[in-house]
Coordinates of C-alpha atoms in Angstrom, one line a residue:
Chain A
M1 CA 0.0 0.0 0.0
S2 CA 1.4 3.4 -0.9
T3 CA 2.0 6.0 1.8
L4 CA -0.9 8.1 0.6
T5 CA -3.5 5.3 0.5
L6 CA -2.3 4.2 3.9
A7 CA -2.6 7.8 5.3
V8 CA -6.1 8.2 3.9
R9 CA -7.2 4.8 5.1
D10 CA -5.8 5.1 8.6
S11 CA -7.0 8.7 8.9
S12 CA -10.5 7.9 7.9
T13 CA -10.5 5.0 10.5
M14 CA -9.4 7.5 13.1
V15 CA -12.1 10.0 12.0
R16 CA -14.7 7.2 12.5
R17 CA -13.3 6.5 15.9
Q18 CA -13.5 10.1 16.9
L19 CA -17.0 10.6 15.6
K20 CA -18.2 7.6 17.6
R21 CA -16.5 9.0 20.7
L22 CA -18.2 12.4 20.1
I23 CA -21.6 10.7 19.8
R24 CA -20.9 8.7 22.9
Y25 CA -19.9 11.8 24.8
P26 CA -22.4 14.4 23.6
S27 CA -22.1 16.9 26.4
M28 CA -19.1 18.5 24.6
T29 CA -21.1 18.9 21.4
V30 CA -24.1 20.3 23.3
Q31 CA -21.9 22.8 25.1
L32 CA -20.4 23.9 21.8
V33 CA -23.9 24.9 20.6
V34 CA -25.4 26.0 23.9
T35 CA -22.7 28.4 25.1
P36 CA -22.7 30.6 21.9
A37 CA -26.5 30.3 21.6
I38 CA -27.0 31.7 25.1
L39 CA -24.5 34.5 24.3
L40 CA -26.3 35.2 21.1
L41 CA -29.7 35.5 22.9
V42 CA -28.3 37.6 25.7
F43 CA -26.5 40.0 23.4
V44 CA -29.4 40.3 21.0
Y45 CA -32.3 40.6 23.6
V46 CA -30.6 42.2 26.6
L47 CA -27.9 44.4 25.0
G48 CA -28.9 44.4 21.3
G49 CA -31.4 47.3 21.4
T50 CA -28.8 49.7 22.7
L51 CA -25.7 48.3 21.0
G52 CA -27.5 48.2 17.7
N53 CA -28.1 52.0 17.9
G54 CA -24.4 52.6 18.3
L55 CA -23.5 50.7 15.1
G56 CA -24.1 53.7 12.9
G57 CA -25.5 53.5 9.4
G58 CA -29.2 53.0 8.7
G59 CA -31.7 51.2 10.9
G60 CA -30.0 50.5 14.2
G61 CA -31.6 48.8 17.1
R62 CA -32.0 45.1 17.8
D63 CA -32.6 44.1 14.2
A64 CA -29.3 45.7 13.1
Y65 CA -27.5 44.1 16.0
V66 CA -28.6 40.5 15.2
N67 CA -27.0 40.9 11.8
Y68 CA -23.9 42.4 13.2
I69 CA -23.2 39.7 15.9
V70 CA -23.6 36.5 13.8
P71 CA -20.0 36.2 12.5
G72 CA -18.6 36.8 16.0
I73 CA -20.9 34.1 17.4
L74 CA -19.9 31.6 14.7
L75 CA -16.2 32.1 15.5
M76 CA -16.8 31.9 19.2
A77 CA -18.5 28.5 18.6
A78 CA -15.4 27.3 16.8
A79 CA -13.2 28.6 19.6
T80 CA -15.4 26.8 22.2
A81 CA -15.1 23.6 20.2
A82 CA -11.4 24.1 20.1
T83 CA -11.3 24.0 23.9
G84 CA -13.2 20.7 23.8
T85 CA -10.7 19.3 21.2
A86 CA -7.7 20.3 23.3
V87 CA -9.2 18.4 26.3
M88 CA -10.0 15.4 24.2
V89 CA -6.5 15.2 22.8
A90 CA -4.9 15.7 26.2
T91 CA -7.2 13.0 27.7
D92 CA -6.3 10.7 24.8
M93 CA -2.6 11.1 25.4
T94 CA -3.0 10.0 29.0
E95 CA -4.6 6.7 27.8
G96 CA -2.7 3.6 26.9
I97 CA -4.5 3.4 23.5
I98 CA -2.1 6.0 22.1
A99 CA 0.9 3.9 23.0
R100 CA -0.8 1.1 21.3
F101 CA -1.3 3.1 18.1
R102 CA 2.4 4.1 18.2
T103 CA 3.4 0.4 18.2
M104 CA 1.3 -0.4 15.2
R105 CA 2.2 0.0 11.5
I106 CA -0.2 2.9 10.8
Y107 CA 0.2 6.4 9.4
R108 CA 1.5 8.3 12.5
A109 CA -0.4 11.5 12.3
S110 CA -3.7 9.7 11.6
V111 CA -4.7 9.9 15.3
L112 CA -4.4 13.7 15.1
T113 CA -6.1 14.0 11.7
G114 CA -9.0 12.0 13.2
H115 CA -9.4 14.5 16.0
V116 CA -9.2 17.5 13.6
V117 CA -11.6 16.2 11.0
A118 CA -14.2 15.0 13.5
S119 CA -14.0 18.3 15.4
V120 CA -14.3 20.3 12.2
I121 CA -17.5 18.3 11.2
Q122 CA -18.8 18.9 14.7
Q123 CA -18.1 22.6 14.5
L124 CA -19.7 23.0 11.1
L125 CA -22.9 21.3 12.4
G126 CA -22.8 23.5 15.4
M127 CA -22.5 26.6 13.2
I128 CA -25.5 25.5 11.1
V129 CA -27.6 25.2 14.2
L130 CA -26.5 28.7 15.4
I131 CA -27.3 30.2 12.0
V132 CA -30.8 28.6 12.1
I133 CA -31.3 30.1 15.6
A134 CA -30.1 33.5 14.3
L135 CA -32.5 33.3 11.4
V136 CA -35.4 32.6 13.7
I137 CA -34.6 35.7 15.9
G138 CA -34.2 38.1 13.0
F139 CA -30.9 37.5 11.2
R140 CA -31.5 38.7 7.6
P141 CA -28.5 37.9 5.4
N142 CA -28.6 39.0 1.7
A143 CA -26.0 36.5 0.4
T144 CA -26.1 34.8 -2.9
A145 CA -25.5 31.0 -3.2
I146 CA -21.9 31.7 -4.1
E147 CA -21.4 34.0 -1.1
W148 CA -22.9 31.3 1.2
L149 CA -20.5 28.8 -0.3
A150 CA -17.5 31.2 0.2
T151 CA -18.7 31.7 3.8
A152 CA -18.8 28.0 4.4
G153 CA -15.4 27.6 2.8
L154 CA -13.8 30.3 5.0
L155 CA -15.5 29.0 8.1
T156 CA -14.2 25.5 7.3
L157 CA -10.6 26.9 6.8
F158 CA -10.9 28.7 10.1
A159 CA -12.2 25.6 11.9
I160 CA -9.3 23.6 10.5
A161 CA -6.8 26.2 11.6
I162 CA -8.2 26.7 15.1
T163 CA -8.6 22.9 15.6
W164 CA -5.0 22.1 14.6
L165 CA -3.9 24.8 17.0
S166 CA -6.0 23.3 19.8
V167 CA -4.6 19.8 19.0
A168 CA -1.1 21.2 19.5
L169 CA -2.2 23.0 22.7
G170 CA -3.8 19.7 23.9
L171 CA -0.6 17.8 23.1
K172 CA 1.5 20.4 25.0
S173 CA -0.7 20.3 28.1
P174 CA 0.5 18.0 30.9
T175 CA -3.1 17.3 32.0
P176 CA -6.6 17.5 30.5
E177 CA -7.3 20.2 33.1
A178 CA -4.5 22.3 31.8
A179 CA -5.7 21.7 28.3
S180 CA -9.1 23.1 29.1
N181 CA -7.4 26.4 30.1
A182 CA -4.9 26.8 27.2
P183 CA -7.4 27.7 24.4
M184 CA -9.4 30.0 26.7
P185 CA -8.0 33.2 25.2
L186 CA -9.4 32.1 21.8
V187 CA -12.9 32.3 23.2
L188 CA -12.3 35.9 24.1
L189 CA -10.8 37.0 20.8
P190 CA -14.2 37.7 19.2
F191 CA -14.8 40.3 22.0
L192 CA -11.4 41.8 21.5
G193 CA -12.1 42.3 17.8
S194 CA -15.0 43.3 15.7
G195 CA -17.2 40.5 16.9
F196 CA -19.6 42.3 19.2
V197 CA -19.0 46.0 18.5
P198 CA -17.1 47.9 15.8
T199 CA -13.4 48.4 16.6
D200 CA -13.4 52.1 16.1
S201 CA -15.3 52.6 19.3
M202 CA -12.4 51.1 21.3
P203 CA -9.5 53.0 23.0
T204 CA -6.3 53.2 20.9
V205 CA -4.2 50.3 22.2
L206 CA -7.2 47.9 22.3
R207 CA -8.3 49.1 18.8
W208 CA -4.8 48.4 17.4
F209 CA -4.9 44.9 18.8
A210 CA -8.5 44.3 17.7
E211 CA -7.7 45.3 14.1
Y212 CA -4.6 43.2 13.7
Q213 CA -5.7 40.0 15.5
P214 CA -6.7 37.2 13.2
F215 CA -10.4 36.9 14.1
T216 CA -11.2 40.4 12.9
P217 CA -10.4 40.1 9.2
I218 CA -12.3 36.7 9.2
M219 CA -15.3 38.2 10.9
E220 CA -15.2 41.2 8.5
T221 CA -15.0 38.9 5.5
I222 CA -18.0 36.8 6.7
R223 CA -20.0 39.9 7.5
G224 CA -19.2 41.2 4.0
L225 CA -20.2 38.0 2.3
L226 CA -23.4 37.5 4.2
L227 CA -24.6 41.2 4.6
G228 CA -22.8 43.0 1.8
T229 CA -20.6 45.3 4.0
P230 CA -17.3 46.3 2.4
I231 CA -14.6 43.5 2.6
G232 CA -11.5 45.3 1.3
N233 CA -8.4 43.4 1.9
S234 CA -9.9 41.5 4.8
A235 CA -10.5 38.4 2.7
A236 CA -6.9 38.1 1.7
I237 CA -5.7 38.7 5.3
A238 CA -8.2 36.2 6.6
L239 CA -7.1 33.5 4.1
A240 CA -3.4 34.2 5.0
W241 CA -4.2 33.8 8.7
C242 CA -6.1 30.6 8.2
V243 CA -3.5 29.0 6.0
G244 CA -0.6 30.2 8.1
L245 CA -2.1 29.2 11.4
T246 CA -2.9 25.7 10.0
A247 CA 0.6 25.2 8.7
V248 CA 2.3 26.3 11.8
S249 CA -0.1 24.4 14.1
Y250 CA 0.0 21.3 12.1
L251 CA 3.8 21.1 12.2
W252 CA 3.9 22.0 15.9
A253 CA 1.3 19.3 16.6
K254 CA 3.0 16.7 14.5
N255 CA 6.4 17.4 16.0
T256 CA 5.1 17.3 19.5
F257 CA 3.3 14.1 18.9
N258 CA 6.3 12.4 17.4
K259 CA 8.5 13.5 20.2
A260 CA 6.3 12.5 23.1
Chain B
M1 CA 19.5 -23.5 14.4
T2 CA 16.4 -21.9 15.8
N3 CA 15.4 -18.5 14.6
L4 CA 15.5 -15.7 17.1
A5 CA 12.4 -13.6 17.5
I6 CA 14.4 -11.0 19.5
A7 CA 18.2 -10.6 19.3
A8 CA 19.4 -7.5 21.2
N9 CA 23.0 -6.4 21.9
G10 CA 24.1 -3.9 24.5
L11 CA 20.9 -2.0 24.8
R12 CA 21.4 1.2 26.8
K13 CA 19.0 3.9 27.9
S14 CA 19.5 6.8 30.3
Y15 CA 17.2 9.6 31.3
G16 CA 19.5 12.5 32.3
D17 CA 21.9 11.1 34.9
K18 CA 19.8 8.1 35.6
V19 CA 20.9 5.0 33.8
V20 CA 17.8 2.9 33.2
L21 CA 19.3 0.2 31.0
D22 CA 23.0 -0.5 31.3
G23 CA 23.8 -2.6 28.3
I24 CA 21.5 -5.6 28.1
D25 CA 21.7 -8.6 25.7
L26 CA 18.8 -10.7 24.8
A27 CA 18.2 -13.8 22.7
V28 CA 14.7 -15.0 22.5
P29 CA 14.0 -18.1 20.3
E30 CA 10.8 -18.2 18.3
A31 CA 7.7 -19.9 19.8
T32 CA 9.0 -19.7 23.4
I33 CA 8.0 -17.6 26.4
F34 CA 10.8 -15.4 27.6
S35 CA 10.3 -13.7 30.9
L36 CA 12.1 -10.6 32.1
L37 CA 11.8 -10.6 35.8
G38 CA 12.7 -7.8 38.1
P39 CA 11.5 -5.5 40.8
N40 CA 9.7 -2.2 40.1
G41 CA 12.1 0.3 38.5
A42 CA 14.5 -2.4 37.3
G43 CA 14.0 -1.3 33.7
K44 CA 11.5 -3.9 32.5
T45 CA 9.0 -1.5 30.9
T46 CA 11.8 0.5 29.4
T47 CA 13.1 -2.6 27.7
V48 CA 9.6 -3.3 26.3
Q49 CA 9.2 0.3 25.1
I50 CA 12.5 0.1 23.3
L51 CA 11.9 -3.3 21.7
S52 CA 8.3 -2.3 20.6
T53 CA 9.6 1.0 19.0
L54 CA 8.0 3.3 21.5
I55 CA 11.2 4.9 22.5
A56 CA 14.7 4.8 21.0
A57 CA 17.7 3.2 22.7
D58 CA 20.7 5.4 23.4
G59 CA 23.0 2.6 22.4
G60 CA 23.1 -1.0 21.3
T61 CA 21.4 -2.8 18.4
A62 CA 18.4 -5.1 18.2
A63 CA 16.5 -7.2 15.6
V64 CA 12.9 -7.8 16.4
G65 CA 10.9 -10.3 14.4
G66 CA 13.9 -10.3 12.0
H67 CA 13.8 -6.6 11.4
D68 CA 16.4 -4.0 12.5
L69 CA 14.9 -1.9 15.2
A70 CA 16.6 1.3 14.4
R71 CA 16.4 1.2 10.6
K72 CA 13.1 -0.6 10.0
P73 CA 10.8 0.4 12.9
D74 CA 7.7 0.1 10.7
D75 CA 8.5 -3.5 9.8
V76 CA 9.0 -4.3 13.5
R77 CA 5.6 -2.7 14.2
G78 CA 4.1 -4.9 11.5
A79 CA 5.4 -8.0 13.2
I80 CA 4.6 -7.4 16.9
G81 CA 1.7 -6.9 19.2
V82 CA 2.0 -5.1 22.5
T83 CA -0.2 -5.3 25.6
G84 CA 1.2 -2.8 28.1
Q85 CA 0.9 -2.4 31.8
Y86 CA -1.7 0.2 31.4
S87 CA -4.9 -0.6 29.7
A88 CA -4.7 0.3 26.0
V89 CA -8.3 0.2 25.2
D90 CA -10.5 3.1 24.1
K91 CA -12.8 3.3 27.0
L92 CA -15.5 5.3 25.2
L93 CA -15.9 2.6 22.6
T94 CA -17.5 -0.8 23.1
G95 CA -15.5 -3.9 23.2
E96 CA -16.6 -4.9 19.8
E97 CA -15.8 -1.4 18.4
N98 CA -12.4 -1.5 19.9
L99 CA -11.7 -4.8 18.1
L100 CA -13.1 -3.5 14.8
L101 CA -11.0 -0.4 15.2
M102 CA -7.9 -2.7 15.4
A103 CA -9.1 -4.7 12.4
D104 CA -9.4 -1.5 10.4
L105 CA -5.9 -0.3 11.4
K106 CA -4.6 -3.7 10.5
H107 CA -6.2 -3.2 7.1
L108 CA -8.4 -6.3 7.3
S109 CA -11.4 -6.4 5.0
R110 CA -14.7 -5.5 6.7
R111 CA -15.8 -9.2 6.6
D112 CA -12.5 -10.5 8.0
G113 CA -12.6 -7.9 10.6
K114 CA -16.1 -8.7 11.8
R115 CA -15.2 -12.4 11.8
K116 CA -12.0 -11.9 13.8
A117 CA -13.8 -9.6 16.3
A118 CA -16.6 -12.1 16.9
E119 CA -14.0 -14.9 17.3
L120 CA -12.0 -13.0 19.8
L121 CA -15.0 -11.9 21.8
E122 CA -16.0 -15.5 22.1
R123 CA -12.5 -16.7 23.0
F124 CA -11.9 -14.1 25.6
D125 CA -15.4 -14.5 27.2
L126 CA -16.5 -11.0 26.3
L127 CA -19.6 -11.8 24.2
D128 CA -22.1 -10.5 26.9
A129 CA -20.2 -7.3 27.2
A130 CA -19.5 -6.8 23.5
R131 CA -21.9 -3.9 23.1
K132 CA -21.0 -2.1 26.3
P133 CA -18.4 0.7 26.6
A134 CA -15.1 -0.5 27.8
A135 CA -15.2 2.0 30.6
T136 CA -17.8 -0.2 32.3
Y137 CA -15.6 -3.3 32.2
S138 CA -13.9 -4.8 35.3
G139 CA -10.1 -4.8 35.5
G140 CA -9.9 -8.4 34.3
M141 CA -12.2 -7.8 31.4
Q142 CA -10.3 -4.7 30.2
R143 CA -7.1 -6.7 30.3
R144 CA -8.7 -9.5 28.3
L145 CA -10.0 -7.0 25.8
D146 CA -6.6 -5.4 25.7
L147 CA -5.0 -8.7 24.8
A148 CA -7.7 -9.6 22.3
M149 CA -7.0 -6.2 20.5
T150 CA -3.3 -7.2 20.4
L151 CA -4.2 -10.5 18.7
V152 CA -6.4 -8.9 15.9
G153 CA -3.5 -8.9 13.4
D154 CA -2.2 -12.3 14.4
P155 CA 1.2 -11.0 15.5
R156 CA 4.0 -13.6 15.7
L157 CA 5.7 -11.8 18.6
I158 CA 3.7 -10.4 21.5
F159 CA 5.1 -8.2 24.3
L160 CA 3.2 -8.5 27.6
D161 CA 4.3 -5.9 30.0
E162 CA 3.1 -7.1 33.5
P163 CA -0.1 -8.6 32.1
T164 CA -1.4 -9.7 35.5
T165 CA -0.4 -6.9 37.8
G166 CA -3.4 -5.9 39.8
L167 CA -5.5 -8.8 38.7
D168 CA -7.3 -11.2 41.1
P169 CA -6.0 -14.8 41.3
R170 CA -8.7 -16.2 39.1
S171 CA -8.2 -13.6 36.3
R172 CA -4.5 -14.2 36.6
R173 CA -4.9 -17.9 36.0
S174 CA -7.1 -17.4 33.0
M175 CA -4.5 -15.0 31.6
W176 CA -1.9 -17.7 32.1
Q177 CA -4.0 -20.2 30.2
I178 CA -4.4 -17.8 27.3
V179 CA -0.6 -17.2 27.2
R180 CA 0.0 -21.0 27.1
E181 CA -2.4 -21.4 24.2
L182 CA -0.7 -18.6 22.3
V183 CA 2.7 -20.2 22.6
A184 CA 1.3 -23.6 21.6
S185 CA 0.1 -22.0 18.4
G186 CA 3.7 -20.9 17.6
V187 CA 3.6 -17.3 18.9
T188 CA 6.6 -15.9 20.8
I189 CA 5.9 -14.2 24.1
F190 CA 8.1 -11.6 25.7
L191 CA 6.7 -11.3 29.2
T192 CA 7.7 -9.0 32.0
T193 CA 6.6 -9.6 35.5
Q194 CA 7.5 -8.9 39.0
Y195 CA 6.0 -12.2 40.2
L196 CA 8.4 -15.1 40.5
E197 CA 5.5 -17.5 40.5
E198 CA 4.4 -16.2 37.1
A199 CA 7.8 -16.5 35.5
D200 CA 8.3 -19.9 37.0
E201 CA 4.9 -21.0 35.8
L202 CA 5.1 -19.8 32.2
A203 CA 8.6 -19.0 31.1
D204 CA 10.9 -21.2 29.0
R205 CA 13.7 -18.9 29.9
I206 CA 14.0 -16.2 32.5
A207 CA 16.3 -13.2 32.7
L208 CA 16.7 -11.4 35.9
L209 CA 16.9 -7.6 35.5
D210 CA 18.1 -5.4 38.3
H211 CA 19.1 -1.8 38.2
G212 CA 19.2 -1.9 34.4
R213 CA 21.5 -5.0 34.2
L214 CA 20.8 -8.6 33.5
I215 CA 22.2 -10.4 36.5
A216 CA 21.3 -13.9 35.5
E217 CA 19.6 -15.8 32.6
G218 CA 18.5 -19.3 32.1
T219 CA 15.7 -21.8 32.4
P220 CA 13.9 -21.7 35.8
E221 CA 15.8 -24.9 36.7
E222 CA 19.2 -23.5 35.8
L223 CA 18.6 -20.4 37.8
K224 CA 17.6 -22.4 40.8
R225 CA 20.8 -24.4 40.6
L226 CA 22.8 -21.2 40.1
I227 CA 22.8 -20.2 43.7
P228 CA 23.9 -21.8 47.0
G229 CA 21.2 -22.3 49.6
G230 CA 20.3 -25.9 48.7
H231 CA 20.9 -28.2 51.6
I232 CA 19.9 -31.4 53.3
E233 CA 18.7 -31.0 56.9
L234 CA 19.4 -34.0 59.2
T235 CA 17.7 -34.3 62.5
F236 CA 19.3 -36.5 65.2
A237 CA 18.0 -38.1 68.4
D238 CA 20.8 -36.6 70.6
T239 CA 23.8 -34.4 70.6
H240 CA 26.2 -37.4 70.6
L241 CA 24.9 -38.5 67.2
L242 CA 24.9 -34.9 65.9
D243 CA 28.6 -34.4 66.9
A244 CA 29.5 -37.8 65.4
A245 CA 27.8 -36.9 62.1
R246 CA 29.5 -33.6 61.9
H247 CA 32.9 -35.0 62.5
L248 CA 32.3 -37.7 60.0
L249 CA 31.1 -35.4 57.2
G250 CA 33.5 -32.6 58.1
T251 CA 31.0 -30.0 56.9
G252 CA 27.6 -28.5 57.7
I253 CA 26.0 -26.1 60.1
A254 CA 25.0 -27.8 63.4
D255 CA 22.2 -26.5 65.6
P256 CA 22.6 -28.3 69.0
Q257 CA 19.3 -26.8 70.3
A258 CA 17.2 -28.3 67.5
L259 CA 19.6 -31.3 67.1
T260 CA 19.9 -30.5 63.3
L261 CA 22.7 -30.5 60.9
Q262 CA 22.4 -28.6 57.6
V263 CA 24.6 -30.2 54.9
P264 CA 25.2 -28.2 51.7
S265 CA 23.9 -30.2 48.7
D266 CA 22.2 -29.7 45.4
G267 CA 19.4 -31.9 46.9
G268 CA 19.6 -34.5 44.1
V269 CA 18.7 -38.1 44.7
R270 CA 22.3 -39.3 44.2
A271 CA 23.6 -36.9 46.8
I272 CA 21.0 -38.0 49.3
R273 CA 21.8 -41.7 48.7
E274 CA 25.5 -41.1 49.1
L275 CA 24.9 -39.3 52.3
L276 CA 22.7 -42.0 53.7
V277 CA 25.2 -44.7 52.8
V278 CA 28.1 -42.9 54.6
L279 CA 26.0 -42.4 57.8
D280 CA 24.8 -46.0 57.7
E281 CA 28.3 -47.4 57.4
H282 CA 29.1 -45.6 60.6
S283 CA 25.9 -46.6 62.3
I284 CA 24.7 -43.1 62.8
D285 CA 21.0 -43.1 62.9
I286 CA 19.0 -40.2 61.8
A287 CA 15.6 -39.2 63.1
D288 CA 14.5 -37.1 60.2
L289 CA 15.7 -35.8 56.9
S290 CA 14.4 -33.0 54.7
V291 CA 15.7 -31.6 51.4
H292 CA 15.6 -27.9 50.7
T293 CA 16.0 -26.9 47.0
P294 CA 16.3 -23.2 46.3
D295 CA 13.3 -21.7 44.7
L296 CA 13.3 -18.6 42.5
D297 CA 12.7 -16.5 45.5
D298 CA 16.1 -17.6 46.8
V299 CA 17.7 -16.9 43.5
F300 CA 16.2 -13.5 43.2
L301 CA 17.0 -12.4 46.7
T302 CA 20.5 -13.8 46.7
L303 CA 21.4 -12.3 43.3
T304 CA 19.8 -8.9 43.7
G305 CA 21.2 -8.7 47.3
Q306 CA 24.7 -9.4 46.0
H307 CA 24.3 -7.0 43.2
K308 CA 23.3 -4.2 45.6
E309 CA 26.4 -4.8 47.7
T310 CA 28.8 -4.8 44.7
T311 CA 27.5 -1.5 43.4
R312 CA 27.7 0.3 46.7

């Protein structure tokens, strides 16, 4: 069997393993949808009326805010899932089964690929549920089919990037408890960017950070694709971040796994 | 000439300043049980980890299943099965799913995988629990599932790292039975254990590992003969006879209180007969006679004790 067929076959076996585990351990998946869903409802119904008025442009109020917040919520869902992935990877490493895999003639990184692919599938399903909830409470995107497709593509790239990062963080963590803390900052990044309010309302230092951190161009691009706001160079920057983060995290994770 | 399943030369491993393996040589013939016996921290698990490609040795060479360990680790992996000290099952999956996972990773066809899984579940008495998550299994069941998973690809060489540590006596016996069946079918077993009884019971050859060195190697019988401690204990009716016997034999440790004389001997039938003839010729009656052959416990304590003293 060639290396590539071996890699694909073993990786798909590991994806099936991981999907079964996710089904068997559903609280992680539920948490991944529930946490962002609650935030969505709180922000829209409690804060949305006021925050929406501060957005500027036409309309304002709650209706405008639902539209504004969706990209941030989607990324937050991915970041929440990343925490779960880091914990799962760290837990996996404490189990003897990983030592067993290492003594078998299989494609080495397939264990990690299994985690990533299963987690990305889980995240995309979670995002679909969140979009449906948003649509029910007044989210009104004006995207064409191609724009929806581009959105799905970018969200998938982002999910892959953040999941490889969390796999690396999970591998680096000495315990599953530590692994649950490591990706915490990722969950906060939508707040410290253009996820919940426009960056130009922030003080200088924070605004500088908010504009240059990776989540902002991604959120801006999705906002542009779904609602028609200007995208500018955000799309290119977003793609660069996703690809770069994936490459670095993948190598970091693979290296860490092979050394352990 | 018999083929060697494992041939290792001068394996060394250190973690920082701590030398874990200090140059060990191993020769394990095919279709035999080889037991590496030693106390906790002797380096047993490290040896298994090196031979099963989990960690690299700092020095030395080894061929496992006919493949060079350093140059062809993947071929070694294809030839071996490993059941470690810690349960290597996926606890979130059911017993059956765990076996099917192994079948997929061994690249069996779906049909062969299912057949193999069903066969192993039956053989390891796990049919009733097949559809339950492994997390709900008892220690003995997890260990059986663990070994069943190792057997999915029909490996010719199996490493068992302390397979019965923490098991109750009944589970231990059933594990021993399984190991014997495997060897009967031509599989080679490399077994580590800290139980003398287990090595004595199962192994064709035993190597004693202590502080990262092999301090003795041989069949259980050879090892027992290796050390002094075998003696014949004679009991006499009075001190007069005891003294007479001691003068006659010119050797032995007398205990006037208990009226016994311990005569060094390998405890063989011939030695006993000769002793009795000599005593009879001089009309020294004995009240009682007992033979003490050293067991592996003696071997172990004597050898590891000596070793500690020489390294001090």
